[in-house]
mmCIF file of C-alpha atoms in Angstrom:
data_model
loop_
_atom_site.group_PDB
_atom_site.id
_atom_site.type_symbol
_atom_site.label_atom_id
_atom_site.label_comp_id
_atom_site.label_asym_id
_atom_site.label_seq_id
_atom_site.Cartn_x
_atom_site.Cartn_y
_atom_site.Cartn_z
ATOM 1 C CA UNK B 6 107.068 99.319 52.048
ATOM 2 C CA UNK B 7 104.485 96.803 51.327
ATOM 3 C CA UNK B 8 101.722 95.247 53.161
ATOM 4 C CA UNK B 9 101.077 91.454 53.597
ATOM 5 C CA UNK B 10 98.403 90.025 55.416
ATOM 6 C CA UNK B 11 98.506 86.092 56.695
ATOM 7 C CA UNK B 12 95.942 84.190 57.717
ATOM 8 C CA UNK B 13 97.650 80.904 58.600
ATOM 9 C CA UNK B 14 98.946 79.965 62.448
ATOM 10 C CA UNK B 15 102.097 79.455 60.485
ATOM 11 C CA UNK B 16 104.610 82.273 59.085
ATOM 12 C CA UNK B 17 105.835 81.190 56.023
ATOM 13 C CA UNK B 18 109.718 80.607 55.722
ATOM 14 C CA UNK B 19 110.538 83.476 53.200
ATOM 15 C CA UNK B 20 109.755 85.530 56.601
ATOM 16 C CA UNK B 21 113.027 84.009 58.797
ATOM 17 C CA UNK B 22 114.490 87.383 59.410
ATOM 18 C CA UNK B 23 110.777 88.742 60.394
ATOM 19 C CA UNK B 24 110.759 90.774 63.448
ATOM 20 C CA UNK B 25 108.244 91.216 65.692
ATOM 21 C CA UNK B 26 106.575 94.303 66.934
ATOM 22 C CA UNK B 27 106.047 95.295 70.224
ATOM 23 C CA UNK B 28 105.731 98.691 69.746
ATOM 24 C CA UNK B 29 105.091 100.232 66.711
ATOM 25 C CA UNK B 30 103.722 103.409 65.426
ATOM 26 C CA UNK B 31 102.101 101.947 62.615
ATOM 27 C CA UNK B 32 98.252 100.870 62.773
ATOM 28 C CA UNK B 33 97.904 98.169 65.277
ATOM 29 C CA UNK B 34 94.651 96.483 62.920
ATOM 30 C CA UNK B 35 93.750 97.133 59.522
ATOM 31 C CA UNK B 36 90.903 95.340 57.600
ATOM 32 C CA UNK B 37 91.515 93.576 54.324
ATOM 33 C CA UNK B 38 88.485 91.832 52.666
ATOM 34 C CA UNK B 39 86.226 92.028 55.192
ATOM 35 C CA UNK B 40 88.271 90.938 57.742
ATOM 36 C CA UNK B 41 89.941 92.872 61.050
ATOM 37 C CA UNK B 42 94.060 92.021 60.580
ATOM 38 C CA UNK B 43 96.387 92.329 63.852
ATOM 39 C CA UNK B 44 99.692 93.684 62.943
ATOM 40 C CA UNK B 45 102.586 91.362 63.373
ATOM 41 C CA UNK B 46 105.384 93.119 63.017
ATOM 42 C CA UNK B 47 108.199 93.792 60.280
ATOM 43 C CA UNK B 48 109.941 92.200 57.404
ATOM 44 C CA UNK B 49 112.834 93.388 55.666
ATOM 45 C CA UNK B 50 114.091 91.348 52.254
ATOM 46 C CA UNK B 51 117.123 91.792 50.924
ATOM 47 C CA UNK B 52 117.252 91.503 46.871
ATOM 48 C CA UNK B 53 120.884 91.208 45.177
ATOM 49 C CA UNK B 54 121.853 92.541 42.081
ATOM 50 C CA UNK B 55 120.392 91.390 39.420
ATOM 51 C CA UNK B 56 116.774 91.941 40.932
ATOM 52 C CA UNK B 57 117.796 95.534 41.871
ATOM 53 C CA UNK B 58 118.722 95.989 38.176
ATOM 54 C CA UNK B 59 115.184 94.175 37.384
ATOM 55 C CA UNK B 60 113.068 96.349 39.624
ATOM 56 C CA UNK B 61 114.673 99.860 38.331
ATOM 57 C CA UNK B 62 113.969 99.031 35.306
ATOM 58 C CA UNK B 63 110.494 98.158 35.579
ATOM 59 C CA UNK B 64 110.548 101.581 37.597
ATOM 60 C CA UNK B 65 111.926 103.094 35.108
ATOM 61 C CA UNK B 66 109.417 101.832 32.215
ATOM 62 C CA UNK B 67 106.565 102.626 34.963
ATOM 63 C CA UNK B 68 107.566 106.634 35.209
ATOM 64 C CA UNK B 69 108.317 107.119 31.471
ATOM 65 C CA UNK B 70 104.605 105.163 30.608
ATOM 66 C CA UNK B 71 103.075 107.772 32.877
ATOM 67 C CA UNK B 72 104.703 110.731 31.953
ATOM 68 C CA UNK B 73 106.431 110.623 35.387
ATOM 69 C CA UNK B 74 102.757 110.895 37.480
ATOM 70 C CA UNK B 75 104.316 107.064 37.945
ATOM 71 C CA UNK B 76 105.946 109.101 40.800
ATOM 72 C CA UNK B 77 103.071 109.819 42.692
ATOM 73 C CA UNK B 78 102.254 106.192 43.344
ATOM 74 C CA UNK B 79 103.756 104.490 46.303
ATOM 75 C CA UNK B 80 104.619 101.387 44.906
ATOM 76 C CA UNK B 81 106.892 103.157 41.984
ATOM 77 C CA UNK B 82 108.348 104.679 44.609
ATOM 78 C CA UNK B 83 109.166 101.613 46.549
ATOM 79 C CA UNK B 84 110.390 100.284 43.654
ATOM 80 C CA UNK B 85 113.174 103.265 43.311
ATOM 81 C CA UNK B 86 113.971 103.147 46.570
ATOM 82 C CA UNK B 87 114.387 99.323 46.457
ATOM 83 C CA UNK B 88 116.460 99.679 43.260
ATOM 84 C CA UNK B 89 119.000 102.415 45.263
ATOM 85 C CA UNK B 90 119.300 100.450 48.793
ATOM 86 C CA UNK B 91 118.597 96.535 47.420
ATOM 87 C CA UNK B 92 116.182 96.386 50.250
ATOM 88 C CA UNK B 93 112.036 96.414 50.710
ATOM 89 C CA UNK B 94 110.482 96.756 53.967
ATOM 90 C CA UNK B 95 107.141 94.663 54.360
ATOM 91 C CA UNK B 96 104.796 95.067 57.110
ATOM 92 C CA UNK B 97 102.837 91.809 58.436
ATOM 93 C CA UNK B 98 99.363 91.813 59.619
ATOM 94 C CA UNK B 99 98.105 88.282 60.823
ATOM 95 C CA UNK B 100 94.298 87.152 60.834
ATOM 96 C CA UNK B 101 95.266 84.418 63.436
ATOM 97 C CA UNK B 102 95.521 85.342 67.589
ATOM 98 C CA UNK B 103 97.783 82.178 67.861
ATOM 99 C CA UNK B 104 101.005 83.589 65.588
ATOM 100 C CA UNK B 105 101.435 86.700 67.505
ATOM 101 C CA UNK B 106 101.597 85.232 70.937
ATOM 102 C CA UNK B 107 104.114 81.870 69.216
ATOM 103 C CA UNK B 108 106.548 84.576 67.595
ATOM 104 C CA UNK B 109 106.968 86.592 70.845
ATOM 105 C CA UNK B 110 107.514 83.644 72.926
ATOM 106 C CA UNK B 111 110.010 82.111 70.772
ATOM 107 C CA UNK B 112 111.907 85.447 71.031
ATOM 108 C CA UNK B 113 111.976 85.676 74.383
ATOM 109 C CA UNK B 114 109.031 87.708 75.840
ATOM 110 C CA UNK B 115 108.118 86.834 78.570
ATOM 111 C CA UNK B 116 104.463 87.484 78.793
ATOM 112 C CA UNK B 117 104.381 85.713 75.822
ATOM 113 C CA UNK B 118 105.793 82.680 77.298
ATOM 114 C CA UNK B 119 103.296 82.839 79.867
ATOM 115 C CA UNK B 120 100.561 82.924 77.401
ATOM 116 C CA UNK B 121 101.935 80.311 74.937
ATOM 117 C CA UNK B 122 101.683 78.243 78.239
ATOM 118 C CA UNK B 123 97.924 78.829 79.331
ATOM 119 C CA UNK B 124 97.278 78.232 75.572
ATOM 120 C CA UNK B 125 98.964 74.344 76.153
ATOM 121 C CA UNK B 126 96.866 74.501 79.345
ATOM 122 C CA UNK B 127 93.316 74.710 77.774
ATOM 123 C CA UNK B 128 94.227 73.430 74.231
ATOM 124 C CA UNK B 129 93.545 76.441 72.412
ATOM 125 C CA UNK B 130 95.070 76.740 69.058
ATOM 126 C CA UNK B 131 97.362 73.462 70.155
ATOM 127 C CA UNK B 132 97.273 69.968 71.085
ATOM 128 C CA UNK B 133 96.746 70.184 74.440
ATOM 129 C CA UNK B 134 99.937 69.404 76.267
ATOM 130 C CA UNK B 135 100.529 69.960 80.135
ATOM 131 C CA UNK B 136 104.466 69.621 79.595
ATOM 132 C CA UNK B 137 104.331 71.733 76.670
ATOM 133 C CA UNK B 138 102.575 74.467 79.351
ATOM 134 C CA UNK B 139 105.229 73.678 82.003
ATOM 135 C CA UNK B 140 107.924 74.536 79.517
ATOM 136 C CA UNK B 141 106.940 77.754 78.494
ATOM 137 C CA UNK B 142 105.705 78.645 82.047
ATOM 138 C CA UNK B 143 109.251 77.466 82.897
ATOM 139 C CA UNK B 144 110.790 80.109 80.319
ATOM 140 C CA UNK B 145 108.278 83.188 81.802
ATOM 141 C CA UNK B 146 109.077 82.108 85.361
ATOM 142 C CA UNK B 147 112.520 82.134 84.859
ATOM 143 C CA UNK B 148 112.742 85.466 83.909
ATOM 144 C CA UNK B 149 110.895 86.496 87.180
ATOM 145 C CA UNK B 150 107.384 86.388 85.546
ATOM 146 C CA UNK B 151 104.809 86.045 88.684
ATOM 147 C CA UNK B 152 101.822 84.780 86.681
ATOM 148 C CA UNK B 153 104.108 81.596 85.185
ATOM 149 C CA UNK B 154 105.983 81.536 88.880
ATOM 150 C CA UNK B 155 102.245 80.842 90.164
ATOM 151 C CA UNK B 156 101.066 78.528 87.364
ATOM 152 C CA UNK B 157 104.171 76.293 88.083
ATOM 153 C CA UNK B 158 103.706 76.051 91.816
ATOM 154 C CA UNK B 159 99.861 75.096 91.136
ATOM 155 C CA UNK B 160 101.716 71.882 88.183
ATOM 156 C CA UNK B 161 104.260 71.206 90.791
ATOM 157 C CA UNK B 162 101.762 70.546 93.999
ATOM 158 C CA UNK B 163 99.136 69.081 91.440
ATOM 159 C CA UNK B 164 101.684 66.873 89.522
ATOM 160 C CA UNK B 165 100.338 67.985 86.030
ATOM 161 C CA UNK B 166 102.713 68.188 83.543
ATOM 162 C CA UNK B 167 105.676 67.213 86.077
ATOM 163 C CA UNK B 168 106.634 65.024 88.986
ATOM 164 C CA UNK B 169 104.472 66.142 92.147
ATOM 165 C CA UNK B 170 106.248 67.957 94.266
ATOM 166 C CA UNK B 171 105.319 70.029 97.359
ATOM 167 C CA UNK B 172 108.834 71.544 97.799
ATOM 168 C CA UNK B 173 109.164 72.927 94.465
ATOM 169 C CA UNK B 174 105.721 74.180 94.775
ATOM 170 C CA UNK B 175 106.231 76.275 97.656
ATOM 171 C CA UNK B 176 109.124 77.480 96.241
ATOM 172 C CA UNK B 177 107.790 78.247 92.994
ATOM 173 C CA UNK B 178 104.918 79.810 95.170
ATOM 174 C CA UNK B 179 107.439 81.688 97.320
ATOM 175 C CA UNK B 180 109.049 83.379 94.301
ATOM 176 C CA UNK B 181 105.360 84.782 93.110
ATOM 177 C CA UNK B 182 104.355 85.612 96.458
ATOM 178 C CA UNK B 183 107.022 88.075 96.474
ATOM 179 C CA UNK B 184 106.153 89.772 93.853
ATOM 180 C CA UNK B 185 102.726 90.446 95.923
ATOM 181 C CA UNK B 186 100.449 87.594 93.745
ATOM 182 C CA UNK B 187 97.929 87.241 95.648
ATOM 183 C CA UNK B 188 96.952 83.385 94.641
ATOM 184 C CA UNK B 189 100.541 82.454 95.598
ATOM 185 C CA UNK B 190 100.561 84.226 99.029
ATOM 186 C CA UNK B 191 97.243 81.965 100.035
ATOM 187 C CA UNK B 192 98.688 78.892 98.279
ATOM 188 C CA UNK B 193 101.598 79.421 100.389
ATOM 189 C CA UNK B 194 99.497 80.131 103.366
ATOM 190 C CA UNK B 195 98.079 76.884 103.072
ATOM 191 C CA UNK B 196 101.063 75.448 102.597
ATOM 192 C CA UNK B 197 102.412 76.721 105.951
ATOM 193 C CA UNK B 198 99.264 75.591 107.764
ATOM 194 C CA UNK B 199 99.784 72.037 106.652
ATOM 195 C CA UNK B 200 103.307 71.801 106.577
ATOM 196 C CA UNK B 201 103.151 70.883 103.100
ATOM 197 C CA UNK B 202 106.482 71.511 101.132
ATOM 198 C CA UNK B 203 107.511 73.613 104.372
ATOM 199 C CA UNK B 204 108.055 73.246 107.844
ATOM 200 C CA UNK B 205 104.855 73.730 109.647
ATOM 201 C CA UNK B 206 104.019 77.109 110.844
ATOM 202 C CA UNK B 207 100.758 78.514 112.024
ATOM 203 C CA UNK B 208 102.471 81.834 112.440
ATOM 204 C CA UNK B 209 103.936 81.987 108.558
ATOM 205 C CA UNK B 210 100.863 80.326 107.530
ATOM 206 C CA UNK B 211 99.107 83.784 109.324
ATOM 207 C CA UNK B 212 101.259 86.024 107.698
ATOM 208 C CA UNK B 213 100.089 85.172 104.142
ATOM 209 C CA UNK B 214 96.703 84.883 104.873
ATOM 210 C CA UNK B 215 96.849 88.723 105.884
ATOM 211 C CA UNK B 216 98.916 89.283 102.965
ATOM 212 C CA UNK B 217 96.577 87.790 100.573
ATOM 213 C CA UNK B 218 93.158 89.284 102.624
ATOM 214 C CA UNK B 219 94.288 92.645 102.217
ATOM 215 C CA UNK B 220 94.222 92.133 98.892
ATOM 216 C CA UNK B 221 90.784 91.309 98.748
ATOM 217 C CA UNK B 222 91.318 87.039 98.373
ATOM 218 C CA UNK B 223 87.939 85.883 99.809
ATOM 219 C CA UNK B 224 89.606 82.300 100.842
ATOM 220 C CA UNK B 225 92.370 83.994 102.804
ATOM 221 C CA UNK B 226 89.928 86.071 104.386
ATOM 222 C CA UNK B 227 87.920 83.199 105.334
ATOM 223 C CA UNK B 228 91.509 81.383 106.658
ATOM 224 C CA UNK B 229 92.106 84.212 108.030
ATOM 225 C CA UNK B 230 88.833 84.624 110.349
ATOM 226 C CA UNK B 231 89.076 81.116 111.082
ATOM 227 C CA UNK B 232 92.251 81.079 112.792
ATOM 228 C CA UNK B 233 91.559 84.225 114.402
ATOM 229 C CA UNK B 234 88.424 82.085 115.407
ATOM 230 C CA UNK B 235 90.999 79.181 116.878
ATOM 231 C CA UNK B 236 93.938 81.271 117.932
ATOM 232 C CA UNK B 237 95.860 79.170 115.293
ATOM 233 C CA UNK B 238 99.085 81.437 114.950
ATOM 234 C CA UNK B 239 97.418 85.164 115.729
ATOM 235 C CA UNK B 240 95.988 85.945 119.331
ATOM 236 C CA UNK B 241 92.694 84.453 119.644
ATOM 237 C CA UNK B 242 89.833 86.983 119.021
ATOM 238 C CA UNK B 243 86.347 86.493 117.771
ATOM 239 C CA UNK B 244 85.862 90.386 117.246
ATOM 240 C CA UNK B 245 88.662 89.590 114.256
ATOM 241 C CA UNK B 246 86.980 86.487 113.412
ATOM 242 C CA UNK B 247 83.607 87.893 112.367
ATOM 243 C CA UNK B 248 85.604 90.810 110.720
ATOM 244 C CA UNK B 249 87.375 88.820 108.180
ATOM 245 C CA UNK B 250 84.554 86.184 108.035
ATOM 246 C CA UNK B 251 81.900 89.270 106.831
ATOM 247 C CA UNK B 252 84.624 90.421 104.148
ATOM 248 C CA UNK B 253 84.815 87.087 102.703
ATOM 249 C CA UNK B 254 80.852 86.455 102.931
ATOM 250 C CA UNK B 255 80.187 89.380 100.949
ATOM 251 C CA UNK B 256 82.174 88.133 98.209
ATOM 252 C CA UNK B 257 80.205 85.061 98.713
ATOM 253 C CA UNK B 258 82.508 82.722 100.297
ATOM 254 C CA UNK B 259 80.104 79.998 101.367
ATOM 255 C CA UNK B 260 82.119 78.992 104.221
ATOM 256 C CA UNK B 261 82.858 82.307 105.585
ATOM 257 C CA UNK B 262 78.689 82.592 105.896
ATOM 258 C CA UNK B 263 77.872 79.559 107.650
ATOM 259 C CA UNK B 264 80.990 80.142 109.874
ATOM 260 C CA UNK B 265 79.057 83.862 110.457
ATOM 261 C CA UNK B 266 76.278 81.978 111.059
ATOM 262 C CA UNK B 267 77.979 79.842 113.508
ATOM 263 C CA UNK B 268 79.016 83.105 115.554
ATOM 264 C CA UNK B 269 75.687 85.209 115.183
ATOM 265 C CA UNK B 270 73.997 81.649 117.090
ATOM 266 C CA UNK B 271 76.279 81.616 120.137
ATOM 267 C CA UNK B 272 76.801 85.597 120.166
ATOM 268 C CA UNK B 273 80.560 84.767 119.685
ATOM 269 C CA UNK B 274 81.968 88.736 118.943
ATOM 270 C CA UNK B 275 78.468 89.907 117.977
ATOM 271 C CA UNK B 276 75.200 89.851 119.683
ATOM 272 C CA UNK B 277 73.339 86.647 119.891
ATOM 273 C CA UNK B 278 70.977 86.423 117.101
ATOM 274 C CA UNK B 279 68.680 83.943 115.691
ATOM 275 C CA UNK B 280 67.645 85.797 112.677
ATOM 276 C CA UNK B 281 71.158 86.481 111.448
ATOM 277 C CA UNK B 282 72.454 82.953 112.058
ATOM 278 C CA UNK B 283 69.385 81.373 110.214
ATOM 279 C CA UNK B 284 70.291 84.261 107.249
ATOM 280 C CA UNK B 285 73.638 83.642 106.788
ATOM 281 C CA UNK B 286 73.349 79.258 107.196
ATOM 282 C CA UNK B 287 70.442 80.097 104.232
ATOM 283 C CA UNK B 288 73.081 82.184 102.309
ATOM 284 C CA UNK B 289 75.396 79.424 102.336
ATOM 285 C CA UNK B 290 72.875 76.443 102.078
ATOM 286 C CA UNK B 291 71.860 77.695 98.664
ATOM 287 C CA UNK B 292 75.351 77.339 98.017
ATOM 288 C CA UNK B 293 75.200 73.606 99.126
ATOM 289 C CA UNK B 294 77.327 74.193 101.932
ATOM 290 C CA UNK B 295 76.199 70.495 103.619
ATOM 291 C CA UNK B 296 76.987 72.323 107.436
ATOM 292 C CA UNK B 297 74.919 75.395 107.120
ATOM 293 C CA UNK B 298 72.211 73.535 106.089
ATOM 294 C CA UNK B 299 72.783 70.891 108.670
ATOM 295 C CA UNK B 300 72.746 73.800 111.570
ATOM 296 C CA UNK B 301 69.210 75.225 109.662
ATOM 297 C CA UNK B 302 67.447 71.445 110.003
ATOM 298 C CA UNK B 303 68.759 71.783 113.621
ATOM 299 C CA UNK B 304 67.122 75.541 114.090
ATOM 300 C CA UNK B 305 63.877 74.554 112.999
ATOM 301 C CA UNK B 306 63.915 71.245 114.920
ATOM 302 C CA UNK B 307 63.999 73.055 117.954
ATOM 303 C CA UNK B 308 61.746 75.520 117.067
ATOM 304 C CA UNK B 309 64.380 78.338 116.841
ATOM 305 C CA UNK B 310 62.801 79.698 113.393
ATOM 306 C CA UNK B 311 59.683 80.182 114.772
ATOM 307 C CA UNK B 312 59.725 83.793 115.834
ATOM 308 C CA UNK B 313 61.751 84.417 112.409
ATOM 309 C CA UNK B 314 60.090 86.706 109.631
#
């Protein structure tokens, strides 16, 4: 066995039967002239004959030089073993993050795929190439890969890379939603709530917003207190509305805190309260939400900021 390490984004073509590792119990990095290596994978040549004889003899000549300590050095002992079987085993460490991630995806992994795809996306190691992206998030997805499932649905609604389409996006959407992604069940919320790609349907539309909340999604938690806020799809109730409306304003949901604000100023399921409407409309306001700071010009106009520490 024999080590090679590669710096190119390119494996050379002596390497065509190179196999990949996913799993190996070898060392996963190694550093070779002051550089940290990723391991690749595996590489196993094949010599015929005539090299065999070649290498034995230059094992031979190698033990009988060294009064047979030749023996104790792994590379004489590569060479006898490549003499008996015709065949050397070379391990493949790679300086470059791009090869890894290439190899895998051209064999079929699916992550891989997915990755190869985001690295279209951004440009990173590749031309940047949105139908390049679509292909290999096309590969992932089709092999039931949520990620690439959601990053499809989100080229398909924006037309990037593809025809615009609204139908494939929910569907594409749909598919990662099931598999509990949280992006795709508010994507396909919204969807719902505007009919877009799918029949219309406050109450679907309210089902994936509470999918998505419980998973922490600070949007669908906002969607979700405003159409508890509206009775859009769920029974109306403003207790719910400030519920999902604080969850999403601690994450910082600018929306979600002027809409707070909104309720703390007409006492709408909490007690009326000047001070915590003109807190949350400032919380949001230094976001540039353009309402909340709207509603604060309109608090100090009529003199409701007064009284406020």
């Amino acid at each position: 066995m024999t080590v090679k390490y590669i710096d190119s984004n390119v494996l050379p073509n002596k390497y065509a039967n190179f196999s990949p590792c996913l799993n190996s119990e070898l060392n996963q990095s190694k550093v070779y002239n002051g550089k940290t290596y990723t391991l690749l994978g595996s590489f196993e040549k094949t010599y015929p004959l005539i090299r065999r004889i070649e290498i034995g003899i230059r094992a031979v000549f190698k033990t009988l030089f060294s009064l047979g300590f030749g023996l104790l050095f792994e590379s004489v002992r590569e060479d006898w073993k490549t003499f008996w079987n015709g065949k050397k085993r070379k391990i493949i460490y790679t300086f470059s993050s791009f090869l890894p991630v290439k190899l895998l995806a051209d064999q079929g992994d699916a992550k891989s795929q997915y990755l190869f795809g985001l690295r279209y996306i951004n440009g990173q190691g590749v031309a940047q190439s949105d139908q390049e992206a679509f292909k290999y998030f096309q590969l992932a997805a089709n092999q039931n890969y949520a990620d690439a499932q959601y990053s499809l649905g989100c080229m398909y609604e924006n037309g990037q890379g593809v025809a615009q389409s609204d139908q494939n996006a929910a569907q594409c959407y749909q598919l990662a939603a099931n598999q509990n992604h949280v992006k795709a069940q508010y994507n396909l919320g919204v969807m719902y709530m505007h009919g877009q790609g799918v029949a219309q349907s406050d109450q679907e539309a309210a089902r994936y917003y509470q999918l998505a909340a419980k998973q922490g999604h600070a949007k669908a938690q906002f969607s979700l207190g405003f159409i508890y806020a509206h009775g859009k799809g769920v029974e109306q109730s403003d207790q719910k509305a400030v519920k999902y409306y604080q969850r999403a304003a601690k994450q910082g949901n600018a929306s979600a805190q002027c809409n707070l604000g909104v309720m703390y100023s007409s006492g709408r399921g909490v007690p009326q309260s000047d001070q915590e409407a003109a807190r949350y409309y400032q919380l949001a306001a230094d976001q540039g939400d353009l309402i909340a700071q709207r509603n604060l010009r309109t608090m100090r106009e009529n003199g409701r900021l007064n009284n406020i520490a």
